[in-house]
Coordinates of C-alpha atoms in Angstrom, one line a residue:
M1 CA -48.7 56.8 38.2
K2 CA -50.9 55.0 35.6
K3 CA -47.8 54.5 33.4
L4 CA -45.9 52.8 36.3
I5 CA -48.9 50.5 37.1
Y6 CA -49.1 49.6 33.4
M7 CA -45.4 48.8 33.3
L8 CA -45.6 46.6 36.4
F9 CA -48.6 44.8 34.9
V10 CA -46.8 44.1 31.6
G11 CA -43.7 43.0 33.5
M12 CA -45.8 40.5 35.6
L13 CA -47.6 39.3 32.5
A14 CA -44.3 38.7 30.7
T15 CA -43.0 36.7 33.7
L16 CA -46.1 34.6 34.0
T17 CA -46.3 33.7 30.3
S18 CA -42.6 32.8 30.1
C19 CA -42.7 30.2 32.9
E20 CA -42.7 26.7 31.7
Q21 CA -44.8 24.1 33.4
D22 CA -43.1 20.9 34.3
V23 CA -44.4 17.6 32.9
V24 CA -43.9 13.9 33.6
P25 CA -40.6 13.0 31.8
V26 CA -41.0 11.7 28.2
L27 CA -38.1 9.4 27.2
G28 CA -36.9 8.2 23.8
A29 CA -35.7 4.7 22.9
V30 CA -32.8 3.2 24.6
E31 CA -29.6 3.1 22.5
T32 CA -26.8 0.7 23.2
S33 CA -23.1 0.7 22.3
D34 CA -19.8 -0.8 23.2
I35 CA -21.2 -4.2 24.0
T36 CA -18.8 -6.7 25.5
A37 CA -19.3 -10.2 27.1
S38 CA -20.2 -8.6 30.5
T39 CA -20.9 -4.8 29.9
I40 CA -23.1 -2.6 27.7
N41 CA -23.3 1.2 27.5
C42 CA -26.9 2.6 27.4
R43 CA -28.2 6.0 26.5
C44 CA -31.7 7.5 26.3
E45 CA -32.7 11.0 25.1
V46 CA -35.1 12.9 27.3
A47 CA -37.6 14.5 25.0
E48 CA -39.6 16.5 27.7
G49 CA -39.7 17.2 31.4
S50 CA -37.2 17.7 34.1
I51 CA -35.4 14.8 35.8
D52 CA -34.8 14.2 39.5
A53 CA -33.8 10.5 39.3
C54 CA -33.1 8.3 36.4
G55 CA -31.4 5.2 35.1
F56 CA -32.2 1.8 33.6
Y57 CA -34.0 -1.3 34.6
Y58 CA -32.4 -4.5 33.1
S59 CA -33.0 -8.2 33.2
T60 CA -32.9 -11.4 31.1
S61 CA -36.7 -11.5 31.8
K62 CA -38.9 -9.1 29.9
S63 CA -41.7 -9.3 32.5
R64 CA -39.3 -8.3 35.3
V65 CA -38.2 -5.2 33.4
S66 CA -41.8 -4.1 32.5
T67 CA -42.9 -4.5 36.1
K68 CA -39.8 -2.8 37.4
K69 CA -38.7 -5.8 39.5
A70 CA -35.4 -6.0 37.5
D71 CA -31.9 -4.9 38.4
K72 CA -31.6 -1.1 38.5
M73 CA -28.7 1.0 37.5
E74 CA -28.9 4.8 38.2
G75 CA -27.5 7.0 35.6
P76 CA -26.5 10.6 35.4
F77 CA -28.7 13.1 33.5
D78 CA -26.6 15.6 31.5
G79 CA -29.6 17.8 30.6
T80 CA -30.4 16.0 27.4
A81 CA -29.9 12.3 28.0
I82 CA -29.5 9.5 30.6
E83 CA -26.3 7.4 30.3
A84 CA -25.0 4.4 32.2
Q85 CA -22.8 1.3 31.8
L86 CA -24.5 -1.9 32.8
S87 CA -21.9 -4.4 34.1
K88 CA -21.5 -7.9 35.5
L89 CA -23.8 -9.2 32.7
Q90 CA -23.8 -12.9 31.9
P91 CA -22.3 -13.8 28.5
N92 CA -24.5 -15.1 25.7
K93 CA -27.7 -13.9 27.4
M94 CA -30.4 -11.6 25.9
Y95 CA -31.1 -8.6 28.2
Y96 CA -34.2 -6.4 28.2
I97 CA -33.4 -2.8 29.1
M98 CA -35.9 0.0 30.0
A99 CA -35.0 3.6 30.8
Y100 CA -36.7 5.5 33.6
G101 CA -36.8 9.2 34.5
M102 CA -38.8 10.7 37.3
N103 CA -39.6 14.0 38.8
E104 CA -42.2 15.3 41.4
L105 CA -45.0 14.7 38.8
G106 CA -44.2 11.0 38.3
E107 CA -42.2 8.5 36.3

């Protein structure tokens, strides 16, 4: 009986120590590619945390992006990165792009 209780305790301890705690998503820098006059592909690595919703804020105004009042494009999360193609962009304009990822703990 003592052996059985010890085995159950060790099994529970192993289960408890192997569980990962979720954290607020930590994102890397936004990478861009395939830039045309009206589209741009964006990618951002997710360094840590699970993702429930994600994408990119973008605007020709830096302050609009940093305050999250910019256009928003949701992107799929493939388990390691967020990717999306921004379209209908104005030619010859500079765009500011910020990735976002959120889960139940925050953004």
